[in-house]
Amino acid sequence: DQQVKQNSPSLSVQEGRISILNCDYTNSMFDYFLWYKKYPAEGPTFLISISSIKDKNEDGRFTVFLNKSAKHLSLHIVPSQPGDSAVYFCAASGQGGSEKLVFGKGTKLTVNP
Amino acid sequence: DAGITQSPRHKVTETGTPVTLRCHQTENHRYMYWYRQDPGHGLRLIHYSYGVKDTDKGEVSDGYSVSRSKTEDFLLTLESATSSQTSVYFCAISPRSTSTDTQYFGPGTRLTVL
């Protein structure tokens, strides 16, 4: 059973507009969430994270929002740039500093010039 | 970038042959991981290590074994490769000095089993 779900396999936005990538989770024991970005033929790179004690974390153009009651998080990219075109993975880890990350299937973002 | 290398970067092999993939780190991180990435599945954990000679299974460990005799090296072995093990394999490392440490990924190995 999938514990971390990214229900949109793909998303297309115009340059300069906002990109919103969504992620849902089912395990209430998850308390740390991460977003990774992956370009073709490269390994995933860490983008931004959020702890369950927060509901928002911001880093430049990237903001992650966490809604614990809905078990939902989202990544906002503003403004979107063509270089943001990549696959984005949501990941979660459990209480007490679990050493394991559980990943979603990814969302492919295309930012059109 | 975290100092992680994977070798080989590409490999084509035949069903039934043994295959070993190597992950090497220069960061002296305690934790090392092997994932596979397949279309429609995202990243799935195969095995991980929390120290020299200390390993544990992940979500999709059947058909794979691992070894870690030195902090810097983590080997993934397919004892008898099958076509279902055709995939892209990623190694990751983490210091795990706090519960919120992230994992840093290597460049990947594309394995094709014919």
PDB file of C-alpha atoms in Angstrom:
ATOM      1  CA  ASP A   1       0.000   0.000   0.000  1.00  0.00           C
ATOM      2  CA  GLN A   2       1.442   3.316  -1.037  1.00  0.00           C
ATOM      3  CA  GLN A   3       2.206   5.476   1.971  1.00  0.00           C
ATOM      4  CA  VAL A   4       3.298   8.537   0.000  1.00  0.00           C
ATOM      5  CA  LYS A   5       1.231   9.499  -3.018  1.00  0.00           C
ATOM      6  CA  GLN A   6       1.863  11.974  -5.775  1.00  0.00           C
ATOM      7  CA  ASN A   7      -1.323  11.724  -7.772  1.00  0.00           C
ATOM      8  CA  SER A   8      -0.282  13.940 -10.657  1.00  0.00           C
ATOM      9  CA  PRO A   9       2.279  12.219 -12.894  1.00  0.00           C
ATOM     10  CA  SER A  10       2.885  15.438 -14.792  1.00  0.00           C
ATOM     11  CA  LEU A  11       2.345  19.181 -14.627  1.00  0.00           C
ATOM     12  CA  SER A  12       2.911  21.856 -17.249  1.00  0.00           C
ATOM     13  CA  VAL A  13       3.149  25.577 -16.439  1.00  0.00           C
ATOM     14  CA  GLN A  14       4.245  28.767 -18.154  1.00  0.00           C
ATOM     15  CA  GLU A  15       7.488  30.473 -17.240  1.00  0.00           C
ATOM     16  CA  GLY A  16       6.960  33.077 -14.546  1.00  0.00           C
ATOM     17  CA  ARG A  17       3.807  31.476 -13.177  1.00  0.00           C
ATOM     18  CA  ILE A  18       3.438  29.433 -10.006  1.00  0.00           C
ATOM     19  CA  SER A  19       4.006  25.673  -9.980  1.00  0.00           C
ATOM     20  CA  ILE A  20       2.211  23.704  -7.280  1.00  0.00           C
ATOM     21  CA  LEU A  21       3.164  20.085  -6.733  1.00  0.00           C
ATOM     22  CA  ASN A  22       1.096  18.020  -4.327  1.00  0.00           C
ATOM     23  CA  CYS A  23       1.796  15.062  -2.092  1.00  0.00           C
ATOM     24  CA  ASP A  24      -0.437  13.055   0.235  1.00  0.00           C
ATOM     25  CA  TYR A  25       0.596  10.578   2.888  1.00  0.00           C
ATOM     26  CA  THR A  26      -1.268   7.945   4.863  1.00  0.00           C
ATOM     27  CA  ASN A  27       1.080   7.133   7.750  1.00  0.00           C
ATOM     28  CA  SER A  28       0.406   9.445  10.698  1.00  0.00           C
ATOM     29  CA  MET A  29       3.804   8.500  12.155  1.00  0.00           C
ATOM     30  CA  PHE A  30       5.615  10.466   9.453  1.00  0.00           C
ATOM     31  CA  ASP A  31       7.086  13.618  10.938  1.00  0.00           C
ATOM     32  CA  TYR A  32       9.675  14.826   8.444  1.00  0.00           C
ATOM     33  CA  PHE A  33       9.076  15.523   4.782  1.00  0.00           C
ATOM     34  CA  LEU A  34      11.414  16.284   1.928  1.00  0.00           C
ATOM     35  CA  TRP A  35      11.275  17.241  -1.728  1.00  0.00           C
ATOM     36  CA  TYR A  36      13.875  16.063  -4.194  1.00  0.00           C
ATOM     37  CA  LYS A  37      14.406  17.217  -7.751  1.00  0.00           C
ATOM     38  CA  LYS A  38      15.716  14.916 -10.442  1.00  0.00           C
ATOM     39  CA  TYR A  39      17.030  15.699 -13.900  1.00  0.00           C
ATOM     40  CA  PRO A  40      17.358  12.921 -16.502  1.00  0.00           C
ATOM     41  CA  ALA A  41      20.480  10.763 -16.135  1.00  0.00           C
ATOM     42  CA  GLU A  42      21.333  12.334 -12.770  1.00  0.00           C
ATOM     43  CA  GLY A  43      20.720  11.396  -9.166  1.00  0.00           C
ATOM     44  CA  PRO A  44      17.995  13.111  -7.131  1.00  0.00           C
ATOM     45  CA  THR A  45      19.086  16.299  -5.388  1.00  0.00           C
ATOM     46  CA  PHE A  46      17.651  17.558  -2.133  1.00  0.00           C
ATOM     47  CA  LEU A  47      15.494  20.639  -2.552  1.00  0.00           C
ATOM     48  CA  ILE A  48      13.689  21.532   0.662  1.00  0.00           C
ATOM     49  CA  SER A  49      12.312  19.866   3.781  1.00  0.00           C
ATOM     50  CA  ILE A  50       9.823  20.486   6.551  1.00  0.00           C
ATOM     51  CA  SER A  51       9.378  19.094  10.037  1.00  0.00           C
ATOM     52  CA  SER A  52       5.923  18.289  11.365  1.00  0.00           C
ATOM     53  CA  ILE A  53       6.284  20.996  14.007  1.00  0.00           C
ATOM     54  CA  LYS A  54       6.034  23.570  11.215  1.00  0.00           C
ATOM     55  CA  ASP A  55       3.420  24.261   8.585  1.00  0.00           C
ATOM     56  CA  LYS A  56       5.599  26.220   6.185  1.00  0.00           C
ATOM     57  CA  ASN A  57       9.220  26.366   5.130  1.00  0.00           C
ATOM     58  CA  GLU A  58      10.614  28.728   2.557  1.00  0.00           C
ATOM     59  CA  ASP A  59      13.879  28.779   0.619  1.00  0.00           C
ATOM     60  CA  GLY A  60      14.101  31.364  -2.121  1.00  0.00           C
ATOM     61  CA  ARG A  61      11.596  30.537  -4.847  1.00  0.00           C
ATOM     62  CA  PHE A  62      10.604  27.284  -3.145  1.00  0.00           C
ATOM     63  CA  THR A  63       8.049  26.974  -0.357  1.00  0.00           C
ATOM     64  CA  VAL A  64       6.715  23.790   1.189  1.00  0.00           C
ATOM     65  CA  PHE A  65       3.406  23.780   3.032  1.00  0.00           C
ATOM     66  CA  LEU A  66       2.339  21.033   5.407  1.00  0.00           C
ATOM     67  CA  ASN A  67      -1.259  20.346   6.443  1.00  0.00           C
ATOM     68  CA  LYS A  68      -1.013  17.637   9.084  1.00  0.00           C
ATOM     69  CA  SER A  69      -4.733  17.229   9.598  1.00  0.00           C
ATOM     70  CA  ALA A  70      -5.202  16.536   5.898  1.00  0.00           C
ATOM     71  CA  LYS A  71      -1.933  14.573   5.639  1.00  0.00           C
ATOM     72  CA  HIS A  72      -1.028  16.746   2.691  1.00  0.00           C
ATOM     73  CA  LEU A  73       1.976  18.750   1.635  1.00  0.00           C
ATOM     74  CA  SER A  74       2.647  20.902  -1.352  1.00  0.00           C
ATOM     75  CA  LEU A  75       5.653  22.480  -3.016  1.00  0.00           C
ATOM     76  CA  HIS A  76       5.218  25.935  -4.510  1.00  0.00           C
ATOM     77  CA  ILE A  77       7.718  27.308  -7.005  1.00  0.00           C
ATOM     78  CA  VAL A  78       7.395  31.013  -7.717  1.00  0.00           C
ATOM     79  CA  PRO A  79       8.249  32.188 -10.284  1.00  0.00           C
ATOM     80  CA  SER A  80       8.746  29.027 -12.311  1.00  0.00           C
ATOM     81  CA  GLN A  81      11.726  28.903 -14.653  1.00  0.00           C
ATOM     82  CA  PRO A  82      12.512  26.558 -17.561  1.00  0.00           C
ATOM     83  CA  GLY A  83      15.427  25.165 -15.531  1.00  0.00           C
ATOM     84  CA  ASP A  84      12.906  23.915 -12.981  1.00  0.00           C
ATOM     85  CA  SER A  85      11.718  21.330 -15.510  1.00  0.00           C
ATOM     86  CA  ALA A  86      12.468  18.021 -13.787  1.00  0.00           C
ATOM     87  CA  VAL A  87      10.839  15.178 -11.886  1.00  0.00           C
ATOM     88  CA  TYR A  88       9.999  16.087  -8.302  1.00  0.00           C
ATOM     89  CA  PHE A  89       9.803  13.428  -5.614  1.00  0.00           C
ATOM     90  CA  CYS A  90       8.105  13.821  -2.276  1.00  0.00           C
ATOM     91  CA  ALA A  91       9.559  11.738   0.582  1.00  0.00           C
ATOM     92  CA  ALA A  92       8.691  11.151   4.217  1.00  0.00           C
ATOM     93  CA  SER A  93      10.335   9.649   7.267  1.00  0.00           C
ATOM     94  CA  GLY A  94       8.931   8.396  10.526  1.00  0.00           C
ATOM     95  CA  GLN A  95       8.932   9.373  14.143  1.00  0.00           C
ATOM     96  CA  GLY A  96      12.078   9.126  16.186  1.00  0.00           C
ATOM     97  CA  GLY A  97      14.426   9.746  13.334  1.00  0.00           C
ATOM     98  CA  SER A  98      13.717   6.766  11.137  1.00  0.00           C
ATOM     99  CA  GLU A  99      16.648   6.086   8.907  1.00  0.00           C
ATOM    100  CA  LYS A 100      14.347   5.179   6.034  1.00  0.00           C
ATOM    101  CA  LEU A 101      12.718   7.523   3.563  1.00  0.00           C
ATOM    102  CA  VAL A 102       9.526   6.566   1.759  1.00  0.00           C
ATOM    103  CA  PHE A 103       9.210   8.153  -1.664  1.00  0.00           C
ATOM    104  CA  GLY A 104       6.266   9.012  -3.857  1.00  0.00           C
ATOM    105  CA  LYS A 105       6.274   8.090  -7.539  1.00  0.00           C
ATOM    106  CA  GLY A 106       7.199  11.573  -8.662  1.00  0.00           C
ATOM    107  CA  THR A 107       5.663  14.390 -10.696  1.00  0.00           C
ATOM    108  CA  LYS A 108       7.245  15.546 -13.931  1.00  0.00           C
ATOM    109  CA  LEU A 109       7.190  19.329 -14.119  1.00  0.00           C
ATOM    110  CA  THR A 110       7.573  21.067 -17.465  1.00  0.00           C
ATOM    111  CA  VAL A 111       8.027  24.830 -17.468  1.00  0.00           C
ATOM    112  CA  ASN A 112       7.379  26.276 -20.904  1.00  0.00           C
ATOM    113  CA  PRO A 113       9.218  29.434 -22.015  1.00  0.00           C
TER     114      PRO A 113
ATOM    115  CA  ASP B   1      27.908  18.129  -3.995  1.00  0.00           C
ATOM    116  CA  ALA B   2      28.309  15.182  -1.639  1.00  0.00           C
ATOM    117  CA  GLY B   3      31.257  12.995  -2.605  1.00  0.00           C
ATOM    118  CA  ILE B   4      29.478   9.928  -3.908  1.00  0.00           C
ATOM    119  CA  THR B   5      30.508   7.865  -6.890  1.00  0.00           C
ATOM    120  CA  GLN B   6      28.909   4.791  -8.353  1.00  0.00           C
ATOM    121  CA  SER B   7      30.509   2.210 -10.602  1.00  0.00           C
ATOM    122  CA  PRO B   8      29.886   1.121 -13.203  1.00  0.00           C
ATOM    123  CA  ARG B   9      27.584   3.845 -14.544  1.00  0.00           C
ATOM    124  CA  HIS B  10      26.158   1.537 -17.169  1.00  0.00           C
ATOM    125  CA  LYS B  11      26.093  -2.224 -17.400  1.00  0.00           C
ATOM    126  CA  VAL B  12      24.478  -4.760 -19.704  1.00  0.00           C
ATOM    127  CA  THR B  13      24.456  -8.340 -18.521  1.00  0.00           C
ATOM    128  CA  GLU B  14      22.680 -11.609 -19.189  1.00  0.00           C
ATOM    129  CA  THR B  15      20.095 -13.390 -17.098  1.00  0.00           C
ATOM    130  CA  GLY B  16      21.660 -15.659 -14.509  1.00  0.00           C
ATOM    131  CA  THR B  17      24.983 -13.866 -14.217  1.00  0.00           C
ATOM    132  CA  PRO B  18      26.183 -12.283 -10.971  1.00  0.00           C
ATOM    133  CA  VAL B  19      26.482  -8.503 -10.866  1.00  0.00           C
ATOM    134  CA  THR B  20      28.059  -6.229  -8.269  1.00  0.00           C
ATOM    135  CA  LEU B  21      27.492  -2.491  -8.112  1.00  0.00           C
ATOM    136  CA  ARG B  22      29.749  -0.285  -6.046  1.00  0.00           C
ATOM    137  CA  CYS B  23      29.031   2.889  -4.139  1.00  0.00           C
ATOM    138  CA  HIS B  24      31.952   4.909  -2.812  1.00  0.00           C
ATOM    139  CA  GLN B  25      31.741   7.974  -0.548  1.00  0.00           C
ATOM    140  CA  THR B  26      34.336  10.426   0.654  1.00  0.00           C
ATOM    141  CA  GLU B  27      32.108  12.077   3.296  1.00  0.00           C
ATOM    142  CA  ASN B  28      32.625   9.534   6.094  1.00  0.00           C
ATOM    143  CA  HIS B  29      28.834   9.344   6.535  1.00  0.00           C
ATOM    144  CA  ARG B  30      27.510   6.557   8.691  1.00  0.00           C
ATOM    145  CA  TYR B  31      24.444   5.608   6.659  1.00  0.00           C
ATOM    146  CA  MET B  32      24.443   4.299   3.104  1.00  0.00           C
ATOM    147  CA  TYR B  33      21.485   3.189   1.006  1.00  0.00           C
ATOM    148  CA  TRP B  34      20.684   1.400  -2.227  1.00  0.00           C
ATOM    149  CA  TYR B  35      17.519   2.318  -4.153  1.00  0.00           C
ATOM    150  CA  ARG B  36      16.110   1.321  -7.485  1.00  0.00           C
ATOM    151  CA  GLN B  37      14.059   3.606  -9.686  1.00  0.00           C
ATOM    152  CA  ASP B  38      11.517   2.221 -12.093  1.00  0.00           C
ATOM    153  CA  PRO B  39       8.810   3.934 -14.155  1.00  0.00           C
ATOM    154  CA  GLY B  40       5.596   4.132 -12.162  1.00  0.00           C
ATOM    155  CA  HIS B  41       7.314   3.200  -8.904  1.00  0.00           C
ATOM    156  CA  GLY B  42       9.473   6.111  -7.909  1.00  0.00           C
ATOM    157  CA  LEU B  43      12.419   5.277  -5.658  1.00  0.00           C
ATOM    158  CA  ARG B  44      12.279   2.087  -3.645  1.00  0.00           C
ATOM    159  CA  LEU B  45      14.720   1.107  -0.917  1.00  0.00           C
ATOM    160  CA  ILE B  46      16.575  -2.176  -1.457  1.00  0.00           C
ATOM    161  CA  HIS B  47      19.000  -2.336   1.484  1.00  0.00           C
ATOM    162  CA  TYR B  48      20.737   0.095   3.743  1.00  0.00           C
ATOM    163  CA  SER B  49      23.696   0.145   6.107  1.00  0.00           C
ATOM    164  CA  TYR B  50      24.055   1.962   9.417  1.00  0.00           C
ATOM    165  CA  GLY B  51      27.714   1.132   9.929  1.00  0.00           C
ATOM    166  CA  VAL B  52      30.513  -1.187   8.884  1.00  0.00           C
ATOM    167  CA  LYS B  53      29.101  -4.716   8.667  1.00  0.00           C
ATOM    168  CA  ASP B  54      25.670  -3.443   9.820  1.00  0.00           C
ATOM    169  CA  THR B  55      22.971  -3.748   7.191  1.00  0.00           C
ATOM    170  CA  ASP B  56      19.209  -4.139   6.994  1.00  0.00           C
ATOM    171  CA  LYS B  57      16.584  -4.879   4.391  1.00  0.00           C
ATOM    172  CA  GLY B  58      14.422  -2.381   2.628  1.00  0.00           C
ATOM    173  CA  GLU B  59      11.162  -2.607   0.750  1.00  0.00           C
ATOM    174  CA  VAL B  60      12.402  -4.637  -2.244  1.00  0.00           C
ATOM    175  CA  SER B  61      15.338  -6.699  -0.948  1.00  0.00           C
ATOM    176  CA  ASP B  62      14.540 -10.072  -2.551  1.00  0.00           C
ATOM    177  CA  GLY B  63      17.246 -11.105  -5.013  1.00  0.00           C
ATOM    178  CA  TYR B  64      19.773  -8.621  -3.658  1.00  0.00           C
ATOM    179  CA  SER B  65      22.531  -8.780  -1.069  1.00  0.00           C
ATOM    180  CA  VAL B  66      24.823  -6.071   0.264  1.00  0.00           C
ATOM    181  CA  SER B  67      28.119  -5.776   2.046  1.00  0.00           C
ATOM    182  CA  ARG B  68      29.961  -2.977   3.798  1.00  0.00           C
ATOM    183  CA  SER B  69      33.473  -3.815   4.932  1.00  0.00           C
ATOM    184  CA  LYS B  70      34.664  -0.182   5.000  1.00  0.00           C
ATOM    185  CA  THR B  71      32.900   3.045   5.877  1.00  0.00           C
ATOM    186  CA  GLU B  72      33.397   4.403   2.380  1.00  0.00           C
ATOM    187  CA  ASP B  73      32.181   1.438   0.305  1.00  0.00           C
ATOM    188  CA  PHE B  74      28.754  -0.173   0.014  1.00  0.00           C
ATOM    189  CA  LEU B  75      28.340  -3.010  -2.472  1.00  0.00           C
ATOM    190  CA  LEU B  76      25.095  -4.259  -3.986  1.00  0.00           C
ATOM    191  CA  THR B  77      25.151  -7.781  -5.435  1.00  0.00           C
ATOM    192  CA  LEU B  78      22.657  -9.498  -7.668  1.00  0.00           C
ATOM    193  CA  GLU B  79      23.619 -13.143  -7.221  1.00  0.00           C
ATOM    194  CA  SER B  80      21.778 -14.251 -10.355  1.00  0.00           C
ATOM    195  CA  ALA B  81      20.418 -11.336 -12.357  1.00  0.00           C
ATOM    196  CA  THR B  82      16.893 -11.470 -13.767  1.00  0.00           C
ATOM    197  CA  SER B  83      15.174  -9.260 -16.330  1.00  0.00           C
ATOM    198  CA  SER B  84      12.988  -7.806 -13.556  1.00  0.00           C
ATOM    199  CA  GLN B  85      16.147  -6.303 -12.059  1.00  0.00           C
ATOM    200  CA  THR B  86      16.655  -4.095 -15.088  1.00  0.00           C
ATOM    201  CA  SER B  87      16.524  -0.675 -13.473  1.00  0.00           C
ATOM    202  CA  VAL B  88      18.430   2.420 -12.497  1.00  0.00           C
ATOM    203  CA  TYR B  89      20.165   1.957  -9.172  1.00  0.00           C
ATOM    204  CA  PHE B  90      20.984   4.861  -6.881  1.00  0.00           C
ATOM    205  CA  CYS B  91      23.199   4.935  -3.861  1.00  0.00           C
ATOM    206  CA  ALA B  92      22.577   7.508  -1.138  1.00  0.00           C
ATOM    207  CA  ILE B  93      24.431   8.563   2.001  1.00  0.00           C
ATOM    208  CA  SER B  94      23.421  10.335   5.180  1.00  0.00           C
ATOM    209  CA  PRO B  95      25.261  11.375   8.324  1.00  0.00           C
ATOM    210  CA  ARG B  96      22.121  10.717  10.406  1.00  0.00           C
ATOM    211  CA  SER B  97      23.578  12.863  13.166  1.00  0.00           C
ATOM    212  CA  THR B  98      20.080  14.259  13.714  1.00  0.00           C
ATOM    213  CA  SER B  99      16.622  12.919  12.940  1.00  0.00           C
ATOM    214  CA  THR B 100      16.191  15.517  10.226  1.00  0.00           C
ATOM    215  CA  ASP B 101      19.296  14.750   8.209  1.00  0.00           C
ATOM    216  CA  THR B 102      18.679  14.333   4.538  1.00  0.00           C
ATOM    217  CA  GLN B 103      20.032  11.765   2.129  1.00  0.00           C
ATOM    218  CA  TYR B 104      22.387  12.661  -0.700  1.00  0.00           C
ATOM    219  CA  PHE B 105      22.291  10.637  -3.869  1.00  0.00           C
ATOM    220  CA  GLY B 106      24.912   9.393  -6.272  1.00  0.00           C
ATOM    221  CA  PRO B 107      24.649   9.696 -10.069  1.00  0.00           C
ATOM    222  CA  GLY B 108      23.118   6.249 -10.587  1.00  0.00           C
ATOM    223  CA  THR B 109      23.925   3.008 -12.414  1.00  0.00           C
ATOM    224  CA  ARG B 110      21.775   1.921 -15.323  1.00  0.00           C
ATOM    225  CA  LEU B 111      21.604  -1.873 -15.358  1.00  0.00           C
ATOM    226  CA  THR B 112      20.093  -3.856 -18.222  1.00  0.00           C
ATOM    227  CA  VAL B 113      19.557  -7.588 -17.819  1.00  0.00           C
ATOM    228  CA  LEU B 114      18.940  -9.346 -21.140  1.00  0.00           C
TER     229      LEU B 114
END
